[in-house]
mmCIF file of C-alpha atoms and ligand atoms in Angstrom:
data_model
loop_
_atom_site.group_PDB
_atom_site.id
_atom_site.type_symbol
_atom_site.label_atom_id
_atom_site.label_comp_id
_atom_site.label_asym_id
_atom_site.label_seq_id
_atom_site.Cartn_x
_atom_site.Cartn_y
_atom_site.Cartn_z
ATOM 1 C CA MET A 1 -5.377 -12.367 -19.623
ATOM 2 C CA THR A 2 -5.641 -9.183 -21.601
ATOM 3 C CA ARG A 3 -3.780 -6.005 -20.472
ATOM 4 C CA ARG A 4 -5.792 -3.049 -21.953
ATOM 5 C CA TYR A 5 -4.264 0.210 -23.007
ATOM 6 C CA ASN A 6 -4.233 2.487 -19.983
ATOM 7 C CA PHE A 7 -4.014 6.149 -20.292
ATOM 8 C CA CYS A 8 -4.615 6.990 -16.669
ATOM 9 C CA ALA A 9 -2.918 10.210 -15.265
ATOM 10 C CA GLY A 10 -1.897 8.412 -12.075
ATOM 11 C CA PRO A 11 -1.439 5.939 -10.557
ATOM 12 C CA ALA A 12 -0.492 5.168 -14.118
ATOM 13 C CA ALA A 13 0.485 2.313 -16.369
ATOM 14 C CA LEU A 14 3.514 0.306 -15.471
ATOM 15 C CA PRO A 15 5.678 -1.581 -18.075
ATOM 16 C CA THR A 16 4.411 -5.071 -18.468
ATOM 17 C CA PRO A 17 8.021 -6.679 -18.273
ATOM 18 C CA VAL A 18 8.305 -5.133 -14.859
ATOM 19 C CA LEU A 19 5.074 -6.418 -13.551
ATOM 20 C CA GLU A 20 5.983 -9.908 -14.896
ATOM 21 C CA ARG A 21 9.330 -9.794 -13.196
ATOM 22 C CA ALA A 22 7.640 -8.686 -9.871
ATOM 23 C CA ARG A 23 5.131 -11.610 -10.378
ATOM 24 C CA GLU A 24 8.023 -14.112 -10.741
ATOM 25 C CA GLU A 25 9.789 -12.787 -7.689
ATOM 26 C CA MET A 26 6.669 -12.285 -5.658
ATOM 27 C CA LEU A 27 6.514 -15.322 -3.457
ATOM 28 C CA ASP A 28 10.203 -16.191 -3.374
ATOM 29 C CA TYR A 29 12.686 -13.367 -4.052
ATOM 30 C CA GLN A 30 15.872 -14.841 -5.662
ATOM 31 C CA GLY A 31 15.677 -18.103 -3.704
ATOM 32 C CA ARG A 32 15.490 -16.379 -0.213
ATOM 33 C CA GLY A 33 12.174 -18.056 0.450
ATOM 34 C CA LEU A 34 10.287 -14.898 1.045
ATOM 35 C CA SER A 35 8.749 -11.868 -0.711
ATOM 36 C CA VAL A 36 10.439 -8.406 -0.862
ATOM 37 C CA MET A 37 7.194 -7.247 0.996
ATOM 38 C CA GLU A 38 7.980 -9.463 3.806
ATOM 39 C CA MET A 39 11.719 -8.396 4.290
ATOM 40 C CA SER A 40 13.160 -6.200 6.931
ATOM 41 C CA HIS A 41 14.245 -2.955 5.490
ATOM 42 C CA ARG A 42 17.430 -3.298 7.351
ATOM 43 C CA SER A 43 18.166 -6.756 5.916
ATOM 44 C CA PRO A 44 21.195 -7.075 3.534
ATOM 45 C CA GLU A 45 18.697 -8.321 0.803
ATOM 46 C CA PHE A 46 16.678 -5.211 0.958
ATOM 47 C CA VAL A 47 19.593 -2.841 1.412
ATOM 48 C CA ALA A 48 21.003 -4.318 -1.717
ATOM 49 C CA ILE A 49 17.814 -3.575 -3.625
ATOM 50 C CA ALA A 50 17.598 -0.142 -2.299
ATOM 51 C CA GLU A 51 21.240 0.726 -3.216
ATOM 52 C CA ALA A 52 20.899 -0.843 -6.637
ATOM 53 C CA ALA A 53 17.744 1.233 -7.369
ATOM 54 C CA GLU A 54 19.520 4.403 -6.297
ATOM 55 C CA ALA A 55 22.717 3.560 -8.504
ATOM 56 C CA ASN A 56 20.569 2.882 -11.592
ATOM 57 C CA LEU A 57 18.588 6.164 -10.930
ATOM 58 C CA ARG A 58 21.882 8.000 -10.775
ATOM 59 C CA THR A 59 23.103 6.324 -13.952
ATOM 60 C CA LEU A 60 19.876 7.153 -15.862
ATOM 61 C CA LEU A 61 19.718 10.791 -14.909
ATOM 62 C CA ARG A 62 23.560 11.242 -14.686
ATOM 63 C CA ILE A 63 23.138 12.674 -11.141
ATOM 64 C CA PRO A 64 26.219 14.427 -10.056
ATOM 65 C CA ASP A 65 27.981 13.394 -6.829
ATOM 66 C CA ASN A 66 26.938 16.568 -4.938
ATOM 67 C CA TYR A 67 23.390 15.578 -5.033
ATOM 68 C CA ARG A 68 21.603 13.314 -2.564
ATOM 69 C CA VAL A 69 18.642 11.084 -3.615
ATOM 70 C CA LEU A 70 15.870 10.713 -1.136
ATOM 71 C CA PHE A 71 13.342 8.025 -1.027
ATOM 72 C CA MET A 72 10.445 9.516 0.819
ATOM 73 C CA GLN A 73 6.590 9.056 1.164
ATOM 74 C CA GLY A 74 3.635 11.618 1.296
ATOM 75 C CA GLY A 75 3.622 12.171 -2.506
ATOM 76 C CA ALA A 76 4.509 15.497 -4.285
ATOM 77 C CA THR A 77 1.910 17.139 -2.002
ATOM 78 C CA MET A 78 4.116 16.578 0.979
ATOM 79 C CA GLN A 79 6.994 18.094 -0.932
ATOM 80 C CA PHE A 80 4.921 21.327 -1.206
ATOM 81 C CA ALA A 81 5.469 21.662 2.469
ATOM 82 C CA CYS A 82 9.021 20.255 2.667
ATOM 83 C CA VAL A 83 10.211 22.810 0.217
ATOM 84 C CA PRO A 84 9.665 25.965 2.376
ATOM 85 C CA LEU A 85 10.402 24.073 5.560
ATOM 86 C CA ASN A 86 13.799 22.907 4.209
ATOM 87 C CA LEU A 87 14.852 26.029 2.370
ATOM 88 C CA LEU A 88 13.882 28.954 4.568
ATOM 89 C CA GLY A 89 16.291 28.502 7.445
ATOM 90 C CA ASN A 90 18.466 31.353 6.206
ATOM 91 C CA GLY A 91 15.455 33.639 5.747
ATOM 92 C CA GLY A 92 14.277 34.984 2.461
ATOM 93 C CA THR A 93 11.002 34.674 0.547
ATOM 94 C CA PRO A 94 9.682 31.771 -1.413
ATOM 95 C CA ASN A 95 9.259 32.582 -5.075
ATOM 96 C CA TYR A 96 6.907 30.766 -7.391
ATOM 97 C CA LEU A 97 5.859 30.404 -11.100
ATOM 98 C CA ASP A 98 2.221 29.835 -11.600
ATOM 99 C CA THR A 99 1.293 27.753 -14.616
ATOM 100 C CA GLY A 100 -1.790 25.839 -13.408
ATOM 101 C CA ILE A 101 -3.394 23.728 -10.909
ATOM 102 C CA TRP A 102 -0.314 21.954 -9.480
ATOM 103 C CA SER A 103 1.949 24.939 -9.169
ATOM 104 C CA ALA A 104 -0.940 26.760 -7.395
ATOM 105 C CA LYS A 105 -1.270 23.983 -4.940
ATOM 106 C CA ALA A 106 2.291 24.407 -4.111
ATOM 107 C CA ILE A 107 1.930 28.170 -3.702
ATOM 108 C CA LYS A 108 -0.974 27.754 -1.357
ATOM 109 C CA GLU A 109 1.147 25.456 0.885
ATOM 110 C CA ALA A 110 3.991 27.978 0.883
ATOM 111 C CA ASP A 111 1.489 30.682 1.715
ATOM 112 C CA HIS A 112 0.253 28.769 4.527
ATOM 113 C CA LEU A 113 3.778 28.163 6.004
ATOM 114 C CA ALA A 114 5.570 31.266 5.097
ATOM 115 C CA GLY A 115 3.963 33.565 2.449
ATOM 116 C CA SER A 116 5.323 33.724 -1.131
ATOM 117 C CA HIS A 117 6.127 36.029 -4.003
ATOM 118 C CA LEU A 118 4.612 35.282 -7.411
ATOM 119 C CA ALA A 119 7.555 35.686 -9.790
ATOM 120 C CA ALA A 120 5.440 35.126 -12.964
ATOM 121 C CA THR A 121 2.125 33.565 -13.980
ATOM 122 C CA SER A 122 0.525 32.615 -17.226
ATOM 123 C CA ARG A 123 -2.947 32.910 -15.645
ATOM 124 C CA ALA A 124 -4.186 35.829 -17.837
ATOM 125 C CA GLY A 125 -4.102 33.839 -21.003
ATOM 126 C CA GLY A 126 -5.783 30.887 -19.317
ATOM 127 C CA TYR A 127 -2.645 28.798 -18.761
ATOM 128 C CA VAL A 128 -2.156 27.912 -22.467
ATOM 129 C CA ASP A 129 1.505 28.732 -22.305
ATOM 130 C CA VAL A 130 4.397 29.242 -19.788
ATOM 131 C CA PRO A 131 5.889 32.599 -18.664
ATOM 132 C CA ARG A 132 8.917 33.664 -20.817
ATOM 133 C CA GLY A 133 12.206 33.916 -19.082
ATOM 134 C CA ASP A 134 12.176 37.764 -19.257
ATOM 135 C CA GLU A 135 8.825 37.854 -17.478
ATOM 136 C CA ILE A 136 10.190 36.264 -14.267
ATOM 137 C CA ALA A 137 10.652 38.908 -11.581
ATOM 138 C CA LEU A 138 12.188 37.528 -8.367
ATOM 139 C CA SER A 139 11.739 39.296 -5.111
ATOM 140 C CA ALA A 140 15.064 40.918 -3.892
ATOM 141 C CA ASP A 141 15.392 38.348 -1.116
ATOM 142 C CA ALA A 142 14.351 35.192 -2.976
ATOM 143 C CA ALA A 143 15.089 32.010 -1.025
ATOM 144 C CA TYR A 144 14.373 29.818 -4.002
ATOM 145 C CA LEU A 145 12.300 29.856 -7.254
ATOM 146 C CA HIS A 146 9.819 26.967 -7.485
ATOM 147 C CA TYR A 147 8.055 25.739 -10.720
ATOM 148 C CA CYS A 148 6.166 22.734 -12.099
ATOM 149 C CA HIS A 149 7.793 21.356 -15.162
ATOM 150 C CA ASN A 150 4.788 19.524 -16.482
ATOM 151 C CA GLU A 151 1.270 20.543 -15.417
ATOM 152 C CA THR A 152 -0.393 17.193 -15.412
ATOM 153 C CA ILE A 153 -3.922 18.497 -15.571
ATOM 154 C CA GLY A 154 -3.453 21.376 -18.042
ATOM 155 C CA GLY A 155 -1.187 19.429 -20.212
ATOM 156 C CA LEU A 156 1.420 22.359 -20.234
ATOM 157 C CA ALA A 157 5.096 21.806 -20.087
ATOM 158 C CA PHE A 158 8.130 24.179 -19.940
ATOM 159 C CA ASP A 159 10.214 24.047 -23.110
ATOM 160 C CA TYR A 160 13.215 25.677 -21.201
ATOM 161 C CA VAL A 161 14.777 25.634 -17.808
ATOM 162 C CA PRO A 162 14.383 29.194 -16.313
ATOM 163 C CA THR A 163 17.984 30.467 -16.081
ATOM 164 C CA LEU A 164 18.338 33.353 -13.593
ATOM 165 C CA ASP A 165 20.963 36.035 -14.199
ATOM 166 C CA GLY A 166 22.674 38.529 -12.000
ATOM 167 C CA PRO A 167 21.941 38.259 -8.380
ATOM 168 C CA GLY A 168 19.156 35.712 -9.188
ATOM 169 C CA ALA A 169 21.902 33.210 -10.463
ATOM 170 C CA ALA A 170 22.468 32.117 -6.865
ATOM 171 C CA VAL A 171 18.760 31.430 -6.196
ATOM 172 C CA PRO A 172 18.141 27.620 -6.115
ATOM 173 C CA LEU A 173 15.685 26.351 -8.762
ATOM 174 C CA VAL A 174 13.171 23.930 -7.292
ATOM 175 C CA CYS A 175 11.155 21.758 -9.627
ATOM 176 C CA ASP A 176 8.071 19.536 -9.373
ATOM 177 C CA MET A 177 8.668 16.869 -11.862
ATOM 178 C CA SER A 178 6.048 14.471 -10.760
ATOM 179 C CA SER A 179 4.764 13.668 -14.226
ATOM 180 C CA SER A 180 7.870 14.202 -16.362
ATOM 181 C CA MET A 181 10.864 12.926 -14.453
ATOM 182 C CA LEU A 182 12.552 9.998 -16.415
ATOM 183 C CA SER A 183 10.603 10.760 -19.653
ATOM 184 C CA ALA A 184 13.691 12.486 -21.185
ATOM 185 C CA PRO A 185 17.242 13.312 -20.091
ATOM 186 C CA LEU A 186 17.665 16.051 -17.623
ATOM 187 C CA ASP A 187 20.625 18.436 -16.639
ATOM 188 C CA VAL A 188 20.301 17.911 -12.869
ATOM 189 C CA SER A 189 22.998 20.472 -12.318
ATOM 190 C CA ARG A 190 20.714 23.247 -13.239
ATOM 191 C CA PHE A 191 18.584 22.525 -10.237
ATOM 192 C CA GLY A 192 18.846 22.831 -6.434
ATOM 193 C CA VAL A 193 15.869 20.425 -5.839
ATOM 194 C CA ILE A 194 13.881 18.195 -8.017
ATOM 195 C CA TYR A 195 10.994 16.012 -6.622
ATOM 196 C CA ALA A 196 8.371 13.612 -7.984
ATOM 197 C CA GLY A 197 5.676 11.420 -6.716
ATOM 198 C CA ALA A 198 6.390 7.930 -8.122
ATOM 199 C CA GLN A 199 2.941 7.035 -9.484
ATOM 200 C CA LYS A 200 3.020 8.761 -12.819
ATOM 201 C CA ASN A 201 6.223 7.677 -14.356
ATOM 202 C CA ILE A 202 8.473 6.057 -11.839
ATOM 203 C CA GLY A 203 6.577 3.218 -10.039
ATOM 204 C CA PRO A 204 3.715 2.561 -7.773
ATOM 205 C CA ALA A 205 2.007 4.994 -5.385
ATOM 206 C CA GLY A 206 3.637 5.414 -2.062
ATOM 207 C CA LEU A 207 7.094 6.545 -3.029
ATOM 208 C CA THR A 208 8.225 9.997 -3.619
ATOM 209 C CA LEU A 209 11.687 10.843 -4.892
ATOM 210 C CA ALA A 210 13.563 14.030 -3.904
ATOM 211 C CA ILE A 211 16.965 14.851 -5.545
ATOM 212 C CA VAL A 212 18.629 17.638 -3.360
ATOM 213 C CA ARG A 213 21.903 19.438 -3.942
ATOM 214 C CA ASP A 214 23.989 18.835 -0.744
ATOM 215 C CA ASP A 215 24.722 22.484 0.232
ATOM 216 C CA LEU A 216 20.904 22.954 0.500
ATOM 217 C CA LEU A 217 20.625 20.344 3.250
ATOM 218 C CA GLU A 218 21.672 22.873 5.824
ATOM 219 C CA ARG A 219 18.768 25.262 5.463
ATOM 220 C CA ALA A 220 15.869 23.662 7.339
ATOM 221 C CA LEU A 221 13.783 25.658 9.648
ATOM 222 C CA PRO A 222 14.485 24.555 13.206
ATOM 223 C CA HIS A 223 10.928 23.328 13.964
ATOM 224 C CA THR A 224 10.838 20.962 10.747
ATOM 225 C CA PRO A 225 9.600 17.660 11.773
ATOM 226 C CA SER A 226 12.226 14.705 11.181
ATOM 227 C CA LEU A 227 9.984 13.111 8.709
ATOM 228 C CA LEU A 228 9.772 16.231 6.547
ATOM 229 C CA ASN A 229 13.420 17.069 6.816
ATOM 230 C CA TRP A 230 15.534 16.334 3.751
ATOM 231 C CA LYS A 231 18.810 16.229 5.889
ATOM 232 C CA VAL A 232 17.489 13.644 8.206
ATOM 233 C CA TYR A 233 16.723 11.378 5.110
ATOM 234 C CA ALA A 234 20.152 12.054 3.656
ATOM 235 C CA ASP A 235 21.883 11.177 6.927
ATOM 236 C CA ASN A 236 19.957 7.896 7.366
ATOM 237 C CA ALA A 237 19.940 6.552 3.838
ATOM 238 C CA SER A 238 16.214 7.331 3.617
ATOM 239 C CA MET A 239 15.555 4.846 6.427
ATOM 240 C CA ILE A 240 14.590 6.911 9.403
ATOM 241 C CA ASN A 241 11.530 4.760 9.829
ATOM 242 C CA THR A 242 10.185 2.025 7.619
ATOM 243 C CA PRO A 243 10.323 3.127 3.980
ATOM 244 C CA PRO A 244 7.729 2.026 1.267
ATOM 245 C CA THR A 245 9.861 -0.986 0.581
ATOM 246 C CA TYR A 246 7.912 -2.666 -2.111
ATOM 247 C CA ALA A 247 7.351 0.562 -4.107
ATOM 248 C CA TRP A 248 11.053 1.205 -3.801
ATOM 249 C CA TYR A 249 11.831 -2.291 -5.167
ATOM 250 C CA LEU A 250 9.250 -1.778 -8.116
ATOM 251 C CA ALA A 251 10.768 1.594 -8.880
ATOM 252 C CA GLY A 252 14.186 -0.222 -9.130
ATOM 253 C CA LEU A 253 12.809 -2.700 -11.675
ATOM 254 C CA VAL A 254 11.401 0.395 -13.701
ATOM 255 C CA PHE A 255 14.961 1.895 -13.573
ATOM 256 C CA GLU A 256 16.470 -1.401 -14.864
ATOM 257 C CA TRP A 257 13.824 -1.647 -17.626
ATOM 258 C CA LEU A 258 14.602 1.878 -18.695
ATOM 259 C CA LYS A 259 18.341 1.229 -18.636
ATOM 260 C CA ASP A 260 18.441 -2.324 -20.193
ATOM 261 C CA ASP A 261 15.223 -2.736 -22.254
ATOM 262 C CA ILE A 262 14.745 0.764 -23.470
ATOM 263 C CA GLY A 263 18.463 1.799 -23.611
ATOM 264 C CA GLY A 264 18.353 4.945 -21.493
ATOM 265 C CA LEU A 265 16.629 8.292 -21.348
ATOM 266 C CA GLU A 266 17.682 9.576 -24.852
ATOM 267 C CA ALA A 267 16.021 6.426 -26.370
ATOM 268 C CA MET A 268 12.983 6.884 -24.140
ATOM 269 C CA ALA A 269 12.621 10.518 -25.006
ATOM 270 C CA ALA A 270 12.672 9.554 -28.772
ATOM 271 C CA ILE A 271 9.835 7.071 -28.243
ATOM 272 C CA ASN A 272 7.866 9.780 -26.196
ATOM 273 C CA ARG A 273 8.230 12.410 -28.732
ATOM 274 C CA ARG A 274 6.892 10.102 -31.501
ATOM 275 C CA LYS A 275 3.999 8.995 -29.334
ATOM 276 C CA ALA A 276 2.876 12.580 -28.516
ATOM 277 C CA ALA A 277 3.292 13.689 -32.201
ATOM 278 C CA SER A 278 0.963 10.898 -33.412
ATOM 279 C CA LEU A 279 -1.725 12.043 -31.010
ATOM 280 C CA TYR A 280 -1.223 15.948 -31.523
ATOM 281 C CA ASP A 281 -1.114 15.378 -35.219
ATOM 282 C CA ALA A 282 -4.486 13.532 -35.074
ATOM 283 C CA ILE A 283 -6.096 16.231 -32.976
ATOM 284 C CA ASP A 284 -4.738 19.059 -35.215
ATOM 285 C CA ALA A 285 -5.910 17.283 -38.410
ATOM 286 C CA SER A 286 -9.487 17.316 -37.291
ATOM 287 C CA ASP A 287 -12.112 20.022 -36.465
ATOM 288 C CA PHE A 288 -13.825 17.430 -34.211
ATOM 289 C CA TYR A 289 -11.091 17.434 -31.436
ATOM 290 C CA SER A 290 -9.072 20.224 -30.158
ATOM 291 C CA ASN A 291 -6.150 21.143 -27.737
ATOM 292 C CA PRO A 292 -5.747 24.682 -26.621
ATOM 293 C CA ILE A 293 -2.031 24.812 -25.529
ATOM 294 C CA ALA A 294 0.523 26.726 -27.352
ATOM 295 C CA PRO A 295 2.498 24.170 -29.603
ATOM 296 C CA ALA A 296 5.920 24.992 -27.888
ATOM 297 C CA ASN A 297 4.461 24.161 -24.449
ATOM 298 C CA ARG A 298 2.393 21.063 -25.186
ATOM 299 C CA SER A 299 3.089 18.414 -22.881
ATOM 300 C CA LEU A 300 4.515 15.146 -24.021
ATOM 301 C CA MET A 301 3.141 13.300 -21.153
ATOM 302 C CA ASN A 302 -0.420 14.570 -20.725
ATOM 303 C CA VAL A 303 -2.601 15.250 -23.656
ATOM 304 C CA PRO A 304 -5.923 16.957 -22.849
ATOM 305 C CA PHE A 305 -8.534 17.374 -25.682
ATOM 306 C CA VAL A 306 -12.074 18.413 -25.998
ATOM 307 C CA LEU A 307 -14.759 17.175 -28.489
ATOM 308 C CA ALA A 308 -16.317 20.007 -30.462
ATOM 309 C CA ASP A 309 -19.725 18.625 -29.410
ATOM 310 C CA GLU A 310 -19.407 18.085 -25.647
ATOM 311 C CA ALA A 311 -22.760 16.141 -25.645
ATOM 312 C CA LEU A 312 -20.726 13.223 -27.143
ATOM 313 C CA ASN A 313 -18.286 12.950 -24.171
ATOM 314 C CA ASP A 314 -20.119 10.063 -22.445
ATOM 315 C CA SER A 315 -20.400 8.157 -25.663
ATOM 316 C CA PHE A 316 -16.676 8.761 -26.411
ATOM 317 C CA LEU A 317 -15.677 7.370 -23.024
ATOM 318 C CA ASP A 318 -18.023 4.330 -23.173
ATOM 319 C CA GLU A 319 -17.073 3.394 -26.708
ATOM 320 C CA ALA A 320 -13.306 3.911 -25.864
ATOM 321 C CA GLU A 321 -13.545 1.624 -22.878
ATOM 322 C CA ALA A 322 -15.319 -0.934 -25.015
ATOM 323 C CA ALA A 323 -12.414 -0.697 -27.495
ATOM 324 C CA GLY A 324 -9.963 -1.510 -24.679
ATOM 325 C CA LEU A 325 -8.813 2.166 -24.075
ATOM 326 C CA LEU A 326 -8.961 2.922 -20.474
ATOM 327 C CA ASN A 327 -9.017 6.096 -18.275
ATOM 328 C CA LEU A 328 -9.440 8.818 -21.050
ATOM 329 C CA LYS A 329 -11.770 10.944 -18.974
ATOM 330 C CA GLY A 330 -10.221 14.570 -18.262
ATOM 331 C CA HIS A 331 -9.491 15.821 -14.694
ATOM 332 C CA ARG A 332 -12.730 16.558 -12.876
ATOM 333 C CA SER A 333 -11.794 20.262 -12.653
ATOM 334 C CA VAL A 334 -11.417 20.732 -16.512
ATOM 335 C CA GLY A 335 -13.604 18.096 -18.117
ATOM 336 C CA GLY A 336 -13.081 16.853 -21.632
ATOM 337 C CA MET A 337 -10.622 14.051 -22.254
ATOM 338 C CA ARG A 338 -7.080 13.501 -21.279
ATOM 339 C CA ALA A 339 -4.684 10.805 -22.543
ATOM 340 C CA SER A 340 -1.553 10.375 -20.453
ATOM 341 C CA LEU A 341 1.444 8.952 -22.430
ATOM 342 C CA TYR A 342 3.859 8.069 -19.731
ATOM 343 C CA ASN A 343 6.922 5.811 -20.489
ATOM 344 C CA ALA A 344 5.029 2.537 -20.033
ATOM 345 C CA VAL A 345 2.428 3.649 -22.711
ATOM 346 C CA SER A 346 3.458 2.224 -26.025
ATOM 347 C CA GLN A 347 3.418 3.575 -29.416
ATOM 348 C CA GLN A 348 0.924 0.759 -30.265
ATOM 349 C CA ALA A 349 -1.390 2.120 -27.596
ATOM 350 C CA VAL A 350 -1.267 5.644 -28.945
ATOM 351 C CA GLU A 351 -2.067 4.248 -32.458
ATOM 352 C CA ALA A 352 -4.997 2.279 -31.103
ATOM 353 C CA LEU A 353 -6.260 5.615 -29.536
ATOM 354 C CA VAL A 354 -5.790 7.520 -32.832
ATOM 355 C CA THR A 355 -7.562 4.925 -34.946
ATOM 356 C CA PHE A 356 -10.457 4.886 -32.339
ATOM 357 C CA MET A 357 -10.660 8.682 -32.394
ATOM 358 C CA HIS A 358 -10.930 8.637 -36.171
ATOM 359 C CA ASP A 359 -13.527 5.875 -36.195
ATOM 360 C CA PHE A 360 -15.433 7.740 -33.547
ATOM 361 C CA GLU A 361 -15.414 10.946 -35.662
ATOM 362 C CA GLN A 362 -16.651 9.027 -38.730
ATOM 363 C CA ARG A 363 -19.492 7.688 -36.838
ATOM 364 C CA HIS A 364 -20.603 10.727 -34.955
ATOM 365 C CA GLY A 365 -18.994 13.708 -36.831
HETATM 366 C C1 PLP B 401 0.102 14.140 -9.331
HETATM 367 C C2 PLP B 401 0.939 15.377 -9.106
HETATM 368 C C3 PLP B 401 1.057 15.981 -7.772
HETATM 369 C C4 PLP B 401 0.473 15.422 -6.608
HETATM 370 O O1 PLP B 401 0.962 14.126 -6.283
HETATM 371 P P1 PLP B 401 0.638 13.341 -5.005
HETATM 372 O O2 PLP B 401 1.540 12.246 -5.079
HETATM 373 O O3 PLP B 401 -0.795 12.901 -5.163
HETATM 374 O O4 PLP B 401 0.821 14.179 -3.813
HETATM 375 C C5 PLP B 401 1.839 17.148 -7.751
HETATM 376 N N1 PLP B 401 2.267 17.662 -8.840
HETATM 377 C C6 PLP B 401 2.264 17.125 -10.007
HETATM 378 C C7 PLP B 401 2.861 17.793 -11.246
HETATM 379 C C8 PLP B 401 1.507 15.972 -10.109
HETATM 380 O O5 PLP B 401 1.366 15.549 -11.475
#
């Protein structure tokens, strides 16, 4: 068996030791004689798995006690609707920062449900950087400010947490961290709500995490369906109906791997910085490859790049695949290439990519 280097943007690579452990436990979970997939979500065995996963996540992110962790489904896309539904019960206008495709989708959903105010955008420059703090102009009645920490398609990341001053200081900050949660330490107390679909950096598809400050659980619009209502999840230990049990278990194994094998998020962040630097250095050192993003806002997780000669794109992808480097095709909306360097992608994988890029340039440049 050969596991190839997988640079997929999502569902993405998972740590091999996690998959090995899941394989060992697949048919007979810890001598219980059944698989986690076959357990009742109400059984003591599964409740223990669920609670351990939450406890480890809390330890990794140092989540303060006044925040609830919700294990949901529906992906980040469902949270695009949950955010206005759960935060507009006291009135006010949703405020958004626009930095690319994912933040635009969140804005579109808010517009559909309630309307929104665009507090800042980096569209004019082509989304190659993020708005500066002093460019953010909230509406007078802002109910929250939403932004996307890491634009997975554009390869653009915030290098600061927007801090709101004056009357804005009380406005909850809501963040889509689908492609960056757990890639580095995080000061959760700066945020009202953080959410992330699992399939980028947390676990398999099917699970979505929401971390919600508890005072914000009282603001849902009255018609919010129960399965979209954060408070209903908080009051029912995320088990209103059958949760995605196996994805929850696997995310729990990823949290253990981060804690025990990697040594926590500081250690993970150092590995991620080194991986990204290897690839960006290779891109910057050549005229054959390029990345348009302002250096301060370059994503450490998703690295888009284009070839100077677009006619070579197909050969690049074919030869990369033959060399064991999978899923380097850029998003269909932007073309070019994209290498996603999530936690489970090793330095060795990045070095193999850099070596391949260099060889490809020698042969075709
Ligand atoms: C992938 C992604 C989404 C959409 O996630 P789904 O789970 O497919 O709904 C939203 N935001 C960001 C930043 C993403 O990377």
